[in-house]
Coordinates of C-alpha atoms in Angstrom, one line a residue:
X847 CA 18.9 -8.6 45.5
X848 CA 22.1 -6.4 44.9
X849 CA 23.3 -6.0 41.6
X850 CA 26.9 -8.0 42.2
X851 CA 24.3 -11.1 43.4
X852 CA 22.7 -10.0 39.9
X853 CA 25.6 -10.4 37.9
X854 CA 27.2 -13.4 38.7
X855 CA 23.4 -15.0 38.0
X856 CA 24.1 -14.4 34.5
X857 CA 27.0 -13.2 33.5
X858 CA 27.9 -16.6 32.4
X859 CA 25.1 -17.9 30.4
X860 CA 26.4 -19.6 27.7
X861 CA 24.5 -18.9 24.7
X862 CA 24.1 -15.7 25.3
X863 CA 20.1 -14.6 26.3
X864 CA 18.9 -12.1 23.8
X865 CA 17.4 -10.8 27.3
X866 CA 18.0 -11.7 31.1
X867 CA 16.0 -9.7 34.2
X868 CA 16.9 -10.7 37.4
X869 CA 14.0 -9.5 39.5
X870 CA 13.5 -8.6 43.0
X871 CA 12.1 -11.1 45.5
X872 CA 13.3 -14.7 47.4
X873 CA 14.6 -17.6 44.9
X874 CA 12.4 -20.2 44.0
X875 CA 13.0 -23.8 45.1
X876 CA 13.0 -26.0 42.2
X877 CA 10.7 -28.8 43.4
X878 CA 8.5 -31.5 42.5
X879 CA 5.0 -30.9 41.1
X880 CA 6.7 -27.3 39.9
X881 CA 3.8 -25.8 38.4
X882 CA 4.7 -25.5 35.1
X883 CA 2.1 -23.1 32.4
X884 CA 3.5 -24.3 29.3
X885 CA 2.6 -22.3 25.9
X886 CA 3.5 -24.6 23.1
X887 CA 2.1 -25.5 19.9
X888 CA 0.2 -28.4 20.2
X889 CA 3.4 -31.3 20.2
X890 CA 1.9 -34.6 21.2
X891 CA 4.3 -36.4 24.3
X892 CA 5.7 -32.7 25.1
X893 CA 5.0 -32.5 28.6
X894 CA 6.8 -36.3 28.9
X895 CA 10.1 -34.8 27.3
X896 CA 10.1 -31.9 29.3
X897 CA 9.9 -33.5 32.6
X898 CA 12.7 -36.2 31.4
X899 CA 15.0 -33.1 30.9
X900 CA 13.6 -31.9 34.1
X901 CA 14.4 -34.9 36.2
X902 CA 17.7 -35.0 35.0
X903 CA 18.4 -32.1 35.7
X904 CA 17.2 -31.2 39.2
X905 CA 15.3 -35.0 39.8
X906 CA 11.9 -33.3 40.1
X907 CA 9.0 -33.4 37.7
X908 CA 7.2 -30.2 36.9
X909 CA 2.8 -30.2 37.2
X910 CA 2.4 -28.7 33.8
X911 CA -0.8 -27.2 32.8
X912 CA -1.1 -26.6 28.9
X913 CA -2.2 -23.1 27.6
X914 CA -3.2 -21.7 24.1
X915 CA 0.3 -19.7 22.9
X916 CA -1.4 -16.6 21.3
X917 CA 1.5 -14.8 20.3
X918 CA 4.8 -15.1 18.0
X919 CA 7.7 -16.6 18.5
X920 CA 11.0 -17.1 16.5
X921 CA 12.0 -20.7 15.5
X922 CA 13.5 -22.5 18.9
X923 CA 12.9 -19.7 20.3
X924 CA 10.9 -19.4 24.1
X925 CA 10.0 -16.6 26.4
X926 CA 10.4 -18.0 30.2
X927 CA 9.1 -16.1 33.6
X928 CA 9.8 -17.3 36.8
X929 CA 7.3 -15.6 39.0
X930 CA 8.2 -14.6 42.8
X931 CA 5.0 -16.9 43.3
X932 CA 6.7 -19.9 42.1
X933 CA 5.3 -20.1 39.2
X934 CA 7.3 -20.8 35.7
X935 CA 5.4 -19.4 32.3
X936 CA 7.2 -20.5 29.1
X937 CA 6.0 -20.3 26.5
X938 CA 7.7 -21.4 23.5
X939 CA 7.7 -21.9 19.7
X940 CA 7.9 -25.6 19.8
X941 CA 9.9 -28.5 21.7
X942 CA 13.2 -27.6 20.6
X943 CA 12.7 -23.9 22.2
X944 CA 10.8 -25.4 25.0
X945 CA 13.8 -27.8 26.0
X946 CA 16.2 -24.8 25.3
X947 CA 14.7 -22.5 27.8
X948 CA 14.9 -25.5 30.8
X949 CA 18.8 -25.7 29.4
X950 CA 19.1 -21.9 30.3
X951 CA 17.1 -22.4 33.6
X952 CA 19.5 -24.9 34.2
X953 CA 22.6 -22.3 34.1
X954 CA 20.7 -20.5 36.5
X955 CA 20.2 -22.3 38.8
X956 CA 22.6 -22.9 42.1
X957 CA 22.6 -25.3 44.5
X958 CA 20.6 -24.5 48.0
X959 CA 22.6 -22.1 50.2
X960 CA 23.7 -22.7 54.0
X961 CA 23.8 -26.7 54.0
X962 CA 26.4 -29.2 54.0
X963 CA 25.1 -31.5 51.4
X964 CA 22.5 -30.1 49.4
X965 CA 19.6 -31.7 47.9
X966 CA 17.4 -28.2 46.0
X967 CA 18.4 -26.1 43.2
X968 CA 17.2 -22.5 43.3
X969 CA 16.7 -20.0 41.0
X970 CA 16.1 -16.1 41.1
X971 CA 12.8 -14.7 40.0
X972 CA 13.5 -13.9 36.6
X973 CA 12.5 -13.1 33.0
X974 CA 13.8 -14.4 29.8
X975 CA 13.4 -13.7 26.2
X976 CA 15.6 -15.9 23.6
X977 CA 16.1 -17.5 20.1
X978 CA 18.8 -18.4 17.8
X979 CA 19.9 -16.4 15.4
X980 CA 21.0 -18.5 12.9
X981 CA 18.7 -21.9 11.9
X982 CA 21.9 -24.2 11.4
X983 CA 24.2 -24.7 14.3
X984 CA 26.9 -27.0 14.5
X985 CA 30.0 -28.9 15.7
X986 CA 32.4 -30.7 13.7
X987 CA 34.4 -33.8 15.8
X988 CA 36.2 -36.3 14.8
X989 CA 37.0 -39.7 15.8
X990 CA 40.7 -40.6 16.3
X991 CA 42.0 -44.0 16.4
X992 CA 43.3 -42.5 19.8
X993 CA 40.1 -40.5 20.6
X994 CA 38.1 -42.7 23.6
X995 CA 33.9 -42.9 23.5
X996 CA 33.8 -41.2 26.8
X997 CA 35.4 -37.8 25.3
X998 CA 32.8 -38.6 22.4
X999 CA 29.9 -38.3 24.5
X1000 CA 31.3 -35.5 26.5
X1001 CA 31.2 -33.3 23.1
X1002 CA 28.1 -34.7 22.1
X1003 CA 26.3 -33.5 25.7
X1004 CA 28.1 -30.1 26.2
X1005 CA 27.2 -29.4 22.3
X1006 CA 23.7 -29.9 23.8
X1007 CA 24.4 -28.3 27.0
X1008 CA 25.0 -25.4 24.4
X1009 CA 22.1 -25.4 22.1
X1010 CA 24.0 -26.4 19.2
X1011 CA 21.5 -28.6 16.7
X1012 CA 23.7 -30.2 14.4
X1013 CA 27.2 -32.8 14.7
X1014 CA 29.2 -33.1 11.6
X1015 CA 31.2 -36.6 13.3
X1016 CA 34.1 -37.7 10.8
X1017 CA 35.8 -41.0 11.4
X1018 CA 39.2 -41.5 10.9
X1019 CA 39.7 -45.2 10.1
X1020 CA 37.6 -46.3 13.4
X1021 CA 34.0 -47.0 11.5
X1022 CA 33.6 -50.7 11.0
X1023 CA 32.1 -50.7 7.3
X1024 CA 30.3 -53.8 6.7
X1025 CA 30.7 -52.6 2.8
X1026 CA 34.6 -52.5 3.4
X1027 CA 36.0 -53.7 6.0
X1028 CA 39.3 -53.7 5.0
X1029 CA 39.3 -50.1 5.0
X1030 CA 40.3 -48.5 8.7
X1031 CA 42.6 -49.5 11.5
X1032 CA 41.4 -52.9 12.6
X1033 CA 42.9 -52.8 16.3
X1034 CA 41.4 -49.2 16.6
X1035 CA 37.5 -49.9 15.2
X1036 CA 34.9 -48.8 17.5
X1037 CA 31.9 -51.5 17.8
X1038 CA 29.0 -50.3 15.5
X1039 CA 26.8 -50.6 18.7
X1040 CA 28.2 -48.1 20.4
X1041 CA 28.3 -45.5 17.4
X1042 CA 24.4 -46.2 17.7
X1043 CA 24.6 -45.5 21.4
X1044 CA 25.8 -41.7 20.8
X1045 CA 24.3 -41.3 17.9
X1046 CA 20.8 -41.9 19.7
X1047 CA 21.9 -39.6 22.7
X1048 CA 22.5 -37.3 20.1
X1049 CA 19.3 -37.6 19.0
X1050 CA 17.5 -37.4 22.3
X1051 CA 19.1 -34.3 22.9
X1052 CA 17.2 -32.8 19.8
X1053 CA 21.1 -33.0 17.5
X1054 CA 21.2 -34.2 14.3
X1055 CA 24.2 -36.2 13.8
X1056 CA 26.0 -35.8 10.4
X1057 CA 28.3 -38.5 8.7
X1058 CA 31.5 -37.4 6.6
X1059 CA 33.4 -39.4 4.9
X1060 CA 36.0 -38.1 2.9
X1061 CA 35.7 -38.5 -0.9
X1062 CA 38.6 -36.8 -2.1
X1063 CA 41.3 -35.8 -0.3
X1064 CA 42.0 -37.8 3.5
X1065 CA 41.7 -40.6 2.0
X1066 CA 44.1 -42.1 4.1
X1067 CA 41.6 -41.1 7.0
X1068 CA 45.2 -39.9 9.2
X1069 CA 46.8 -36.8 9.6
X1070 CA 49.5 -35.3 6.9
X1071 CA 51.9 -35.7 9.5
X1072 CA 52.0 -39.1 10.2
X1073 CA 51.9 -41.1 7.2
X1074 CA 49.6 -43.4 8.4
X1075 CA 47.6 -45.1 6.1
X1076 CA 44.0 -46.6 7.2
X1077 CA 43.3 -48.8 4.7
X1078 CA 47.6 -49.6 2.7
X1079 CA 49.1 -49.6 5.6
X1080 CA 47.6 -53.4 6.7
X1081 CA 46.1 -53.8 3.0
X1082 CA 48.5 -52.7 0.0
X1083 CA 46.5 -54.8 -2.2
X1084 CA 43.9 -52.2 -2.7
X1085 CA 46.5 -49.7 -3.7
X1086 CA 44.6 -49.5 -7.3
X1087 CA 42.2 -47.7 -5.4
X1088 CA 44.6 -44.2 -4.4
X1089 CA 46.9 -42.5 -5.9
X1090 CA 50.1 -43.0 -5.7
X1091 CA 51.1 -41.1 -2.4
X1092 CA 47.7 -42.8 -0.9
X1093 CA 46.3 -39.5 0.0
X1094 CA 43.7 -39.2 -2.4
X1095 CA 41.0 -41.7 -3.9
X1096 CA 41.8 -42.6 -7.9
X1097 CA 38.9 -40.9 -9.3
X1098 CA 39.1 -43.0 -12.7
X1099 CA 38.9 -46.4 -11.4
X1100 CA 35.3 -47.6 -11.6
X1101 CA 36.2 -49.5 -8.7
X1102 CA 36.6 -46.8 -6.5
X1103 CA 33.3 -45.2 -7.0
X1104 CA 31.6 -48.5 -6.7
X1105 CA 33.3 -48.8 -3.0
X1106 CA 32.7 -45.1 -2.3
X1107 CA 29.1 -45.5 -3.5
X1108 CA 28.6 -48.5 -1.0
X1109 CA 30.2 -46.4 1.7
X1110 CA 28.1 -43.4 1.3
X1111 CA 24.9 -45.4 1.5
X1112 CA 25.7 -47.2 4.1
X1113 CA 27.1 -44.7 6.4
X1114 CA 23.8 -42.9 5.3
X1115 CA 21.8 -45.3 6.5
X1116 CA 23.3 -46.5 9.4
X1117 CA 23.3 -42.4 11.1
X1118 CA 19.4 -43.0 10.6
X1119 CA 19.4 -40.8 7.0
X1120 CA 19.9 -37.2 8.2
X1121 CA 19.1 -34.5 5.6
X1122 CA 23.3 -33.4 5.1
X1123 CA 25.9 -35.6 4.6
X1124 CA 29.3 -34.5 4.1
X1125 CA 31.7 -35.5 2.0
X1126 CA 34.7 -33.4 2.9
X1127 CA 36.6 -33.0 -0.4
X1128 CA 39.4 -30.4 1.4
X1129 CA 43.4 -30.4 0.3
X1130 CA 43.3 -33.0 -2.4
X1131 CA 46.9 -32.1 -2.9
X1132 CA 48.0 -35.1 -5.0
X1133 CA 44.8 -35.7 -6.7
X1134 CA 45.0 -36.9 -10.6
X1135 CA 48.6 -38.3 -9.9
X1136 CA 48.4 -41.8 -10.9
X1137 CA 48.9 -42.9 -14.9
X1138 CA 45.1 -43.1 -15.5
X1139 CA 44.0 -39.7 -13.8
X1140 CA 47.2 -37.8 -15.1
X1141 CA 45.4 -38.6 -18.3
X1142 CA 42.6 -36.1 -17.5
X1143 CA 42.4 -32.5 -16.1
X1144 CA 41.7 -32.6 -12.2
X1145 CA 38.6 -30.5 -12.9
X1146 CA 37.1 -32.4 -15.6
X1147 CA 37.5 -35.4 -12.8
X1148 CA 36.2 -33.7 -9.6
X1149 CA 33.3 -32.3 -11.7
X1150 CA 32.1 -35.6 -12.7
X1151 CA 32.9 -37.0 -9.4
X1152 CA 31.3 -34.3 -7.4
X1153 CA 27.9 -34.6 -9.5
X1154 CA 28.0 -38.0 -9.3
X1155 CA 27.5 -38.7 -5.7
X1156 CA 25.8 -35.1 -5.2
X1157 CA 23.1 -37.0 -7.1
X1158 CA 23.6 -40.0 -5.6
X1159 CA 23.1 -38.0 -1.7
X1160 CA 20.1 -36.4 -3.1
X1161 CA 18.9 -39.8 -4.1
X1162 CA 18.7 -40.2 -0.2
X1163 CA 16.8 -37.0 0.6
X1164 CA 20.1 -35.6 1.7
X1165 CA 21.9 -32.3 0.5
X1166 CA 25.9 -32.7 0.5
X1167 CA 28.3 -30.5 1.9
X1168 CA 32.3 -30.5 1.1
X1169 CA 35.0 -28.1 1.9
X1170 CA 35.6 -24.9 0.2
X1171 CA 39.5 -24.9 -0.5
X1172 CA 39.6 -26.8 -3.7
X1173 CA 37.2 -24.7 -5.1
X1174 CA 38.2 -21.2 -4.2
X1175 CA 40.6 -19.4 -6.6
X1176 CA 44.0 -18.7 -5.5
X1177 CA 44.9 -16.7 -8.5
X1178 CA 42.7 -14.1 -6.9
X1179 CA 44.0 -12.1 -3.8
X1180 CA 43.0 -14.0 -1.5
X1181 CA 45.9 -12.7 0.7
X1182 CA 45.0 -14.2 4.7
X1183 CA 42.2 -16.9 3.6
X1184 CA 42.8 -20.4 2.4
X1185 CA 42.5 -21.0 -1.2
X1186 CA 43.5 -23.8 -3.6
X1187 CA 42.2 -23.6 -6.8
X1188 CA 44.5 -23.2 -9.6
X1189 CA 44.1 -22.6 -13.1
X1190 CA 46.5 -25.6 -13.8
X1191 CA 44.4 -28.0 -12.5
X1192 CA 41.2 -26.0 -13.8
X1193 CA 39.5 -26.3 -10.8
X1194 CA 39.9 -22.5 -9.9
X1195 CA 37.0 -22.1 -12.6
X1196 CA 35.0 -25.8 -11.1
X1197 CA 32.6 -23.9 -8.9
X1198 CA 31.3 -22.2 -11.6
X1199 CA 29.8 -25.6 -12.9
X1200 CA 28.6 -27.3 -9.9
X1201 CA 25.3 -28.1 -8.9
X1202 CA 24.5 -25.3 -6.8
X1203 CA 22.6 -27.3 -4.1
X1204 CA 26.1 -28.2 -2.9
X1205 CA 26.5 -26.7 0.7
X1206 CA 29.8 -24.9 0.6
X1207 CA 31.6 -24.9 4.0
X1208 CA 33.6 -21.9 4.3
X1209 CA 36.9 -22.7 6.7
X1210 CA 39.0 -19.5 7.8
X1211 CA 40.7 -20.0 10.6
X1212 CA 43.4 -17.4 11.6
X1213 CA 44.7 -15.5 8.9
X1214 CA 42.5 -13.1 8.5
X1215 CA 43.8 -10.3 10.8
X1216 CA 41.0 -7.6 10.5
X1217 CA 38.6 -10.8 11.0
X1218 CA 39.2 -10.0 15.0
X1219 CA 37.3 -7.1 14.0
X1220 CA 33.5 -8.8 14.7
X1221 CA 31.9 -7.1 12.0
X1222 CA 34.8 -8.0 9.1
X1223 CA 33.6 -8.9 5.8
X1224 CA 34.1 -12.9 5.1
X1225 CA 34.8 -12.4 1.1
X1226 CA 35.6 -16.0 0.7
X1227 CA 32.1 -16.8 1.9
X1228 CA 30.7 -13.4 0.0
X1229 CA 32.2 -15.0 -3.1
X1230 CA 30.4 -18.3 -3.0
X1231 CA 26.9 -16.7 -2.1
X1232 CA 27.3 -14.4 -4.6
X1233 CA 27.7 -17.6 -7.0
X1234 CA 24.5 -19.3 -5.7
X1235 CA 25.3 -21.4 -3.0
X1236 CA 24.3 -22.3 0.0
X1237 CA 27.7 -21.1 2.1
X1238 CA 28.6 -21.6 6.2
X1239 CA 31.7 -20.3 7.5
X1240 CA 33.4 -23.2 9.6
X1241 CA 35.9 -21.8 12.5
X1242 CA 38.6 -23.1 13.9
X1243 CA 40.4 -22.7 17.6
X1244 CA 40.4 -18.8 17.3
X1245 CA 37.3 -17.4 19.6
X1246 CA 37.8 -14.0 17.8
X1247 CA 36.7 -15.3 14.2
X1248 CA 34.0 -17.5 16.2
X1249 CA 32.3 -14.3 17.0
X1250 CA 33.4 -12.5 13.8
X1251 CA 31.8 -15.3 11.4
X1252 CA 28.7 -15.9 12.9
X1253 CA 28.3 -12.3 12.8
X1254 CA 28.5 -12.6 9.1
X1255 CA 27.0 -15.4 8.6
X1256 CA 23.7 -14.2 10.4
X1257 CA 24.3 -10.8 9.2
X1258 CA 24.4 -11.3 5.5
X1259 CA 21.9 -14.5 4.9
X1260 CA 24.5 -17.8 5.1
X1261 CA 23.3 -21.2 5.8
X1262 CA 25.0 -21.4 9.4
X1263 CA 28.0 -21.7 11.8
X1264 CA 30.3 -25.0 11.8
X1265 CA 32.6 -25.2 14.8
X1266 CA 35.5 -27.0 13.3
X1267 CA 37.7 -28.5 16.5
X1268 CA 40.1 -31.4 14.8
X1269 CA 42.7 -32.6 16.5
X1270 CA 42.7 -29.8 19.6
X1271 CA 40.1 -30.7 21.1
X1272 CA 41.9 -30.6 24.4
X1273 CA 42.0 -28.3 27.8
X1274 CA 41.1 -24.5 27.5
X1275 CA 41.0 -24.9 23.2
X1276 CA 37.9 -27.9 24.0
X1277 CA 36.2 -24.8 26.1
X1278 CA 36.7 -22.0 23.7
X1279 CA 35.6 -24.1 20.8
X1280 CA 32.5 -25.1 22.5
X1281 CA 31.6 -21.9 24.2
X1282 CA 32.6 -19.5 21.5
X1283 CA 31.3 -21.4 19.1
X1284 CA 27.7 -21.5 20.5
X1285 CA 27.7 -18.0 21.4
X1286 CA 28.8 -17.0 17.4
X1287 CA 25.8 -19.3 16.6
X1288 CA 22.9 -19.0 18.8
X1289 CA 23.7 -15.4 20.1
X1290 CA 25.8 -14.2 17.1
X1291 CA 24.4 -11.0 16.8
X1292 CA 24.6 -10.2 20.5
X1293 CA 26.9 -6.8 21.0
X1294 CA 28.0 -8.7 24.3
X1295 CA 29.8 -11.4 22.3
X1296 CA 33.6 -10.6 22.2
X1297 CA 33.5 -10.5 26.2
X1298 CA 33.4 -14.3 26.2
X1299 CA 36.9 -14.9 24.2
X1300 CA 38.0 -15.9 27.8
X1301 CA 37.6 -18.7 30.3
X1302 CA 34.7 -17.9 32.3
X1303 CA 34.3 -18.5 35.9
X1304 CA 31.1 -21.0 35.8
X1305 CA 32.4 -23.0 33.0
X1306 CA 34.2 -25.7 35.4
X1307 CA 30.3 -26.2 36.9
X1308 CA 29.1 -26.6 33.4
X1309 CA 31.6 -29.4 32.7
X1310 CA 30.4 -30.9 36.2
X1311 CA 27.0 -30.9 34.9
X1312 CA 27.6 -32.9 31.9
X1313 CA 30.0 -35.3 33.5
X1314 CA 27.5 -35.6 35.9
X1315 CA 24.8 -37.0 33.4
X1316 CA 27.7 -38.9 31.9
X1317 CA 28.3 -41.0 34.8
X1318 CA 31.4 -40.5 35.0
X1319 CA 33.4 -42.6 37.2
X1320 CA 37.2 -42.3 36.2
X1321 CA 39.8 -39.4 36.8
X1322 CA 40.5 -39.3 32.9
X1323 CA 37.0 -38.4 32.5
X1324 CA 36.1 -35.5 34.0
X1325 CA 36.8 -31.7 33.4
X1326 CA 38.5 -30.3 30.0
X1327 CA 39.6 -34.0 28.1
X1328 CA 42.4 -33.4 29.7
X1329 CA 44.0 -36.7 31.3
X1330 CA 46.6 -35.3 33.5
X1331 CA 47.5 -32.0 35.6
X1332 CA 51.0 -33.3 35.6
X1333 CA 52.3 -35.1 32.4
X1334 CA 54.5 -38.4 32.7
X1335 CA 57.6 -38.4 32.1
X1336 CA 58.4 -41.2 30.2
X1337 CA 62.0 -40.5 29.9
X1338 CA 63.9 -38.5 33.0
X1339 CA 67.9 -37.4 32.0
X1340 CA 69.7 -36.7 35.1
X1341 CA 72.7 -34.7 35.5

């Protein structure tokens, strides 16, 4: 095998292997009754979930014959041989790394050469050493009134396709509340059956799926720009419950911690009572605005606010996570990074008070300059471990800081990597989030990292794969959630 036949095997394997040899000899035909030695930890119904994955993937079912694992090996992590005899060895720290190393397999594998329609896979022999190097890998999405299930499912699959483990899914205005269902856009709600739908997938895939709902700041669950209002917009009458401007929740009407209270559990519950739950708190620009809050310091009311329902998640089992900005001096030089806390509003002193099993999540995005350099020191982050907490750094659409954060994160001890995406999640910026992303989680460490800032040349076969398991059977569906190759014009001038 030449070394060009070598390197397009694996240049492209998304996260990146902490190890990859291509070995000499003819490539294996995946086929049924694969013998599969399979060195696991005893995990009842394993073999079952492995040859689910395995049928879906290449519609064979491996013969797997269980060994005694007598060596070490990291957290999701698996060590996979596939022998010139046809044999495949993995052995593997548990399901999750088990199920990880058939993902990989999967990116190696290619379609049978020399026939018109093919019906094999094939893979090179090959060894195979991997694990994550950070425990806590995730994507943030969110649900637009405009955003359609199928693209839902399509991030939910390729975040699997990529070994990510956790989903942070915020709904804006499209979660049917039982508790309150006046609040959201009632031509826009997505049937409750069909958030169970993904969230199960999620699940099957091993992903954790994580509610936020915003209980500060977004409270009109629409973007800045448009001045949309989820809940005023159709139902003024529960203006008592914002601020003025709408943007923010009143934080001293005991009304609007009874509805936020009912809203927390219940979206809680109803995501099957993961062990996070977010609660966003970011850019509470108008917060305190109204009569009753002006009365009050905005840190005297986030702190009471913020313990409240951190207690009230614990309650649940759950640990909460909000947004850093509010929290994070800007008095300081804090020159590139996003910072809002002032000493007006007192809240540049808040985290000092908090409860410090608040997860803080960390988002730079861009303005860090040197943070293209991958080993740059994250001082926002720095600052809030150094004050006790657990901390994540949460990037945005800019694959440099992808690679550069989860450096840090998995360099200096922080709780994870959360791959923000918003409203971009679109074309080439839905790839680099995705890829970029999962390589500055699972492979963050890897030197190799900064050569995948770039569309890659397997990625289109990756997309095929998931809209393949998708089903998908419409034009709008398939490749980078992006409708059209040609826009319509929906006004022509001409001259």
């Amino acid at each position: 095998m030449t070394d060009r036949t070598k390197h397009f095997l694996t240049t492209d394997l998304i996260p990146i292997p902490k190890s990859v040899t291509i070995n000499e000899g003819d490539f294996v035909t995946l086929e049924d009754s694969q013998e599969l030695i399979l060195q696991i930890p005893e995990n009842a119904g394993s073999e079952n979930v492995l040859n689910d994955d395995a049928f879906q993937f290449w519609k064979i079912r491996f013969a797997i014959r269980r060994e005694v694992l007598s060596e070490t090996i990291h957290a999701e992590g698996y060590d996979l041989e596939i022998k010139a005899d046809k044999t495949i060895v993995l052995k593997a720290a548990d399901l999750a790394g088990a199920r990880f190393a058939l993902r990989t397999i999967r990116q190696l594998a290619v379609p049978e050469r020399g026939v018109k329609q093919f019906s094999k896979f094939i893979v090179p022999p090959a060894k195979i050493v991997d694990s994550p190097d950070m425990a806590f890998r995730g994507v943030h999405i969110c649900w637009f009134p405009e955003t359609r299930a199928f693209e839902i499912e399509k991030m939910i699959r390729l975040a699997a396709y990529y070994k990510y483990n956790y989903i942070v899914l915020e709904s804006w205005g499209v979660f049917p509340f039982e508790c309150a269902p006046f609040v959201g856009w009632k031509d826009k709600m997505v049937p409750r059956a069909e958030f169970k739908r993904l969230i199960a997938l999620a699940n099957s895939f091993g992903i954790t799926m994580i509610p936020q709902l915003n209980l500060n700041g977004h409270a009109s669950m629409s973007r800045n720009g448009t001045d949309k209002h989820a809940t005023l917009d159709f139902a003024p009458e529960y203006s008592s419950l914002f601020e003025p401007s709408g943007w923010c929740w009143c934080l001293t009407n005991p009304e609007t911690r009874k509805l936020l209270t009912e809203m927390v559990l219940e979206l809680h519950e109803f995501f099957g009572k993961p062990p996070y739950f977010h609660a966003g708190c970011d850019e509470a620009y108008d917060m305190a605005s109204c009569p009753s809050c002006a009365e009050h310091t905005p840190a005297e009311l986030l702190q009471d606010h913020l313990v409240y329902f951190n207690d009230l998640i614990k309650a649940q089992g759950a640990r909460m996570m909000i947004w850093h900005d509010m929290l994070l001096p800007c008095d300081m030089d804090w020159t590139g990074y996003v910072a809002c806390g002032t000493k007006e509003n007192g809240t540049s002193e808040l985290y000092k008070t908090l409860p410090k099993d608040i997860i803080i999540c960390d988002w730079q995005y861009c303005g860090c300059v040197p943070a293209r350099e991958p080993d740059f020191e994250w001082a926002s982050s720095k600052f809030f471990m150094d004050a006790g907490f657990d901390t994540m750094l949460c990037p945005w659409d800019n694959p440099p800081n992808m690679i550069s954060q989860g450096r840090y994160m998995a360099t200096h001890g922080g709780f994870g990597l959360l791959e923000t995406t918003w409203h971009t999640c679109k074309g080439n910026a839905f790839l680099n989030m995705f890829r970029t992303g999962a390589i500055g989680s699972w492979s963050a460490l890897n030197p190799r990292g900064t050569e995948y800032l770039h569309c890659r040349q397997n990625e289109a076969r990756y997309l095929r794969d998931v809209d393949t398991d998708m089903g998908a059977e419409h034009y709008e569906e398939v490749g980078k959630l992006t409708d059209y190759q040609v826009p319509p014009f929906r006004v022509q001038n001409w001259v």
